[in-house]
Amino acid sequence: AIVISVPAAILSALSAAARGGVLFKGGGALETLAEVDIFAFDKTGTLTTGRAAVTRLVALDGDQAGFLSLLSGLEAHSEHHIAAAIHREALARDLQPVAVTDVNARPGIGIEGRDASGPVWAGNPYLAQAMGAPLDHPALQSLAEGADTVVYLGRGAQVLGAVTVADAPRGSSAPALAALRKGGVRRIVMMTGDNEKTAEVVAKELNIDQVLAGVLPKEKAAKVKELQSTGKTVAMAGDGVNDAPALAQANVGIAMESGTDIAIESADITLLKGDLNGILKAKKLSEATMSNIRQNLFFAFIYNLLGVPIAAGVLFPFIGILLSPMLASLAMTFSSISVISNALRLRNLKL
């Protein structure tokens, strides 16, 4: 009974999790999640819907159609949520994307390629800086001062213009984060490559404790490690290729089902319904499982603590009682039945 106390509870919990739309890769995450102190979240596609929309467009030469056609042709080679928003905007305006070849993704900062006129690029201020392209034009500065994400389009060291893209928080984000905090999570952190102004708008709406803005993909895992360095247990939730190292570094990695394959592979938990309420279900199940394991250990030990001394003859000198082998065997059987029956209760846990 002692041997099966933990596995019985975990197997029963994993079955309940699958029905609740939460997939655990193993029992380790199920045990650790109950002890998480800090939850870190990627912003785009995790806290937000991942279905962004273009809000403003500035073409410095005044040709908005030509600008958007080129930008769409370049972004068509990207799987990023922002790229999809730009492509949808071009289609909504009946614009044909410009043919772009020799495409090279620059993770976390943008994308490069070549059209009929030569090399082109699109991305955030980090990529513009790498290209030596100044962003001091008044129209561009006006976009940067807003709260939306800015994507610049350029050719060499020349910026051709920019668009701003907004992505609304998921409807489940605010209630889920509030429930996590109420459930004992000490700190909620948001990581994003967006600028601080954009990040603060979302953070304020969702009441997030700490914002890490302007974080490059290669820095996310290091940020998780910094949080762990204080002795805290950290869970990280994300959905993109760039989140995979951070998911692997965290004590518990959580991926959205709508995320990339590498993010799901790196994570310990996958939310099959793409809903942050799945994290609440997973945490509730983790806490119930740990409680169930402690109960199972009690059932396993109590029979031994009572039965072994009696079988050894402790009571014989006083009242002449010995525990027969048959009764001892029956007691051990009841011990196992008690443990398994208690573990099976997890299958009926309402998530």
C-alpha atoms as one frame of an Amber mdcrd trajectory, in Angstrom:
protein
   0.000   0.000   0.000   2.890   2.354   0.758   4.408   1.661  -2.661   1.204
   2.499  -4.563   0.201   5.566  -2.496   1.816   8.130  -4.792   1.428   6.429
  -8.229  -2.271   5.670  -7.631  -3.049   9.320  -6.874  -1.008  10.625  -9.807
  -2.506   8.214 -12.353  -6.013   9.074 -11.208  -5.233  12.800 -11.383  -3.761
  12.555 -14.886  -6.959  10.925 -16.069  -9.041  13.739 -14.551  -6.739  16.362
 -16.092  -7.184  14.982 -19.605 -10.959  15.217 -19.277 -10.589  18.798 -18.038
  -8.619  19.874 -21.099  -5.213  19.869 -19.380  -2.441  17.537 -20.494   0.360
  16.715 -18.024   3.460  15.049 -19.425   4.159  13.337 -16.111   3.676  13.344
 -12.389   6.560  15.707 -11.645   4.720  18.810 -12.854   1.565  17.659 -11.091
   3.442  17.645  -7.794   5.435  20.860  -8.355   2.583  23.071  -9.559   0.995
  23.133  -6.110   4.158  24.796  -4.738   4.560  27.547  -7.370   5.328  30.991
  -5.917   5.687  32.985  -9.148   3.761  32.671 -12.403   5.467  34.241 -15.429
   3.505  34.767 -18.648   4.447  35.627 -22.186   2.169  38.424 -23.402   1.285
  37.873 -27.046  -0.799  34.779 -27.677  -0.827  33.789 -24.004  -2.297  36.674
 -22.015  -3.663  38.203 -25.224  -5.753  36.578 -27.951  -2.909  36.428 -30.432
  -5.272  37.822 -33.079  -3.902  41.326 -33.475  -5.193  44.085 -35.745  -3.498
  46.985 -37.529  -4.517  50.286 -35.918  -2.370  52.916 -37.709  -0.227  53.066
 -40.830   2.380  55.613 -41.856   4.109  55.474 -45.246   6.774  58.172 -45.336
   6.468  58.547 -49.132   2.667  58.752 -48.908   2.041  55.541 -50.870   0.164
  53.491 -48.283  -0.910  50.814 -50.774   2.631  50.208 -52.004   3.984  50.266
 -48.456   1.453  47.746 -47.137   1.854  45.469 -50.163   5.605  45.257 -49.568
   5.244  44.812 -45.821   2.614  42.112 -46.322   4.801  40.304 -48.854   7.619
  40.172 -46.326   5.479  39.256 -43.321   3.701  36.521 -45.287   6.787  34.400
 -44.619   6.391  34.735 -40.847   4.119  32.727 -38.506   4.018  35.480 -35.883
   0.628  36.823 -34.733   1.605  40.353 -35.734   2.614  39.217 -39.208  -0.791
  37.566 -39.619  -2.500  40.829 -38.632  -0.546  42.767 -41.260  -1.347  40.173
 -43.916  -5.073  40.322 -43.037  -5.025  44.122 -43.311  -3.540  43.927 -46.806
  -6.179  41.409 -47.892  -8.934  43.596 -46.414  -7.698  46.439 -48.644  -7.568
  44.129 -51.706  -3.803  44.551 -51.958  -1.593  41.922 -53.564   1.522  41.126
 -51.485   4.825  41.884 -53.210   6.916  38.810 -54.050   9.768  38.524 -51.563
  12.550  35.923 -51.652  15.672  35.016 -49.651  13.716  35.448 -46.441  15.619
  35.228 -43.166  13.868  35.375 -39.793  15.519  37.370 -37.025  13.932  35.808
 -33.898  12.415  38.359 -31.594  13.280  41.399 -33.693  11.892  40.878 -37.205
  12.464  39.470 -40.672  14.618  40.198 -43.724  14.191  39.414 -47.406  14.651
  40.662 -50.940  12.182  42.058 -53.494  12.782  43.170 -57.073  14.477  46.375
 -55.868  16.822  44.776 -53.324  17.015  43.876 -49.629  14.138  44.838 -47.326
  13.429  44.277 -43.647  10.584  44.602 -41.164  10.691  44.505 -37.402  10.943
  46.325 -34.110  13.356  49.118 -33.050  16.088  46.551 -32.299  16.177  45.495
 -35.943  16.058  49.114 -37.119  19.027  49.842 -34.869  20.902  46.824 -36.240
  20.309  48.152 -39.758  21.517  51.615 -38.822  18.109  53.066 -39.699  17.164
  56.255 -37.779  13.690  56.457 -36.236  13.740  60.201 -35.593  11.074  61.146
 -38.171   8.227  62.972 -36.338   5.552  60.667 -37.790   7.453  57.593 -36.586
   8.031  59.092 -33.159   4.301  59.759 -32.888   3.610  56.046 -33.436   6.259
  55.027 -30.905   4.696  57.226 -28.219   1.460  55.230 -28.344   0.618  52.027
 -26.501   0.416  49.740 -29.538   3.215  47.577 -30.938   5.133  49.261 -33.775
   6.490  47.391 -36.805   8.917  49.291 -39.032   9.585  48.585 -42.703  12.883
  49.580 -44.230  15.360  49.175 -47.022  18.938  49.186 -45.814  19.459  52.187
 -43.541  16.277  53.865 -44.766  12.952  53.503 -42.956   9.997  53.439 -45.362
   7.294  53.699 -42.716   5.607  51.794 -39.922   2.356  50.270 -38.719   0.984
  49.887 -35.213  -0.705  46.677 -34.120  -2.939  46.076 -31.104  -3.753  42.735
 -29.468  -6.530  42.565 -26.864  -6.210  40.460 -23.687  -8.065  37.142 -23.586
 -11.396  37.297 -21.814 -10.186  34.658 -19.371  -6.915  36.413 -18.502  -8.035
  38.887 -15.815 -10.282  36.444 -13.885  -7.674  33.668 -14.109  -4.864  35.872
 -12.806  -7.066  37.190  -9.997  -7.931  33.613  -9.011  -4.250  32.599  -9.015
  -3.392  35.499  -6.746  -6.280  34.635  -4.438  -5.072  31.039  -4.416  -1.735
  32.000  -2.909   0.510  32.849  -5.872   2.890  35.496  -4.548   3.781  37.269
  -7.770   2.556  37.403 -11.384   5.091  38.486 -13.997   4.599  39.374 -17.663
   7.463  39.060 -20.173   7.309  40.689 -23.578   9.488  42.010 -26.348   7.189
  45.035 -26.641   8.223  48.443 -25.402   7.412  49.468 -21.850   4.432  51.655
 -22.777   2.714  48.875 -24.696   3.408  46.378 -21.934   2.168  48.683 -19.158
  -1.235  49.098 -20.822  -1.849  45.333 -20.728  -0.305  44.996 -17.263  -2.569
  47.681 -15.829  -5.661  46.092 -17.370  -4.768  42.663 -15.956  -3.373  43.926
 -12.617   0.017  42.286 -13.141   2.605  42.658 -10.382   5.801  42.928 -12.442
   6.482  43.758 -16.099   9.629  42.739 -17.960   9.444  44.705 -21.226  11.841
  44.723 -24.168  12.927  41.171 -23.405  14.619  39.485 -26.366  13.893  35.776
 -27.005  17.364  34.709 -25.911  16.884  36.581 -22.630  13.625  34.931 -21.513
  15.232  31.816 -20.057  17.740  34.014 -18.200  14.874  36.067 -16.749  13.197
  32.895 -15.479  16.510  31.846 -13.946  16.758  35.220 -12.186  13.327  34.680
 -10.655  14.395  31.214  -9.507  17.613  32.544  -8.007  15.629  34.016  -5.106
  14.655  30.485  -4.069  11.166  30.701  -5.553   9.379  28.017  -7.562   8.530
  29.483 -10.974   5.942  28.462 -13.570   6.193  29.918 -17.078   3.363  30.024
 -19.625   3.965  30.742 -23.310   3.067  29.704 -26.830   5.859  30.618 -29.241
   9.167  29.279 -30.502  10.863  32.068 -28.568   9.279  30.872 -25.318  10.601
  27.290 -25.537  13.899  27.854 -23.642  12.064  29.690 -20.854   9.454  26.919
 -20.606  12.249  24.367 -20.276  14.053  26.469 -17.650  10.985  26.989 -15.444
  10.121  24.566 -12.654   6.842  24.069 -14.521   6.449  24.992 -18.196   2.914
  25.585 -19.516   2.108  25.801 -23.245  -1.053  26.793 -25.070  -2.475  24.171
 -27.444  -2.566  26.829 -30.163   1.181  27.403 -29.717   4.096  26.115 -31.730
   5.189  22.479 -31.642   8.518  23.309 -30.006   6.791  25.244 -27.200   4.452
  22.318 -26.524   7.387  19.885 -26.609   9.357  22.003 -24.121   6.462  22.395
 -21.686   5.383  20.113 -18.849   1.707  21.032 -19.219  -0.388  21.803 -22.312
  -3.700  23.665 -22.099  -5.744  21.843 -24.736  -8.480  24.484 -24.914  -6.132
  27.463 -25.194  -7.797  29.015 -22.166  -5.982  30.389 -19.121  -8.673  28.883
 -16.916  -6.855  25.645 -17.689  -4.056  26.851 -15.385  -6.563  27.178 -12.549
  -7.787  23.645 -13.257  -4.220  22.336 -13.300  -3.349  24.079 -10.029  -6.540
  22.886  -8.337  -5.825  19.333  -9.454  -2.212  19.575  -8.296  -3.250  20.726
  -4.822  -5.924  18.016  -4.607  -3.415  15.388  -5.706  -0.857  16.340  -3.057
  -3.586  16.283  -0.416  -4.706  12.885  -1.696  -1.147  11.534  -1.542  -0.829
  12.579   2.101  -4.141  10.849   2.862  -2.965   7.715   1.037   0.242   7.638
   3.045  -1.818   7.878   6.229  -3.949   4.923   5.172  -0.847   2.971   4.192
   1.012   3.611   7.438  -1.836   3.381   9.940  -2.412  -0.319   9.238   1.294
  -0.993   9.669   1.613   1.115  12.800  -1.279  -0.752  14.414  -0.811  -4.193
  12.909   2.942  -4.776  13.127   3.276  -4.230  16.924   0.265  -6.482  17.589
   1.676  -9.159  15.283   4.988  -8.849  17.174   3.172  -9.656  20.428   3.139
  -6.294  22.193  -0.343  -6.950  23.621   0.153 -10.635  24.387   1.673 -10.175
  27.885  -1.256  -7.958  28.897  -4.397  -9.326  27.277  -3.143 -12.410  25.430
  -3.862 -11.104  21.899  -1.808 -12.040  18.856  -2.538 -11.100  15.242  -2.894
 -14.218  13.159  -1.231 -14.313   9.707  -4.687 -14.443   8.127  -5.826 -11.262
   9.860  -2.512  -9.568   9.048  -2.957 -10.411   5.385  -6.523  -9.104   5.483
  -5.358  -5.850   7.100  -2.769  -5.320   4.366  -5.432  -5.967   1.733  -7.708
  -3.361   3.291  -4.756  -0.974   3.351  -4.312  -1.292  -0.407  -8.046  -1.031
  -1.036  -8.236   2.135   1.079  -5.376   3.758  -0.852  -6.748   2.901  -4.291
 -10.315   3.886  -3.400  -9.140   7.230  -2.061  -7.001   7.867  -5.155  -9.938
   7.126  -7.454 -11.843  10.040  -5.899  -9.621  12.362  -7.938 -11.276  11.094
 -11.106 -14.504  12.758  -9.969 -12.905  16.080  -9.029 -14.834  18.953 -10.609
 -12.420  21.126 -12.605
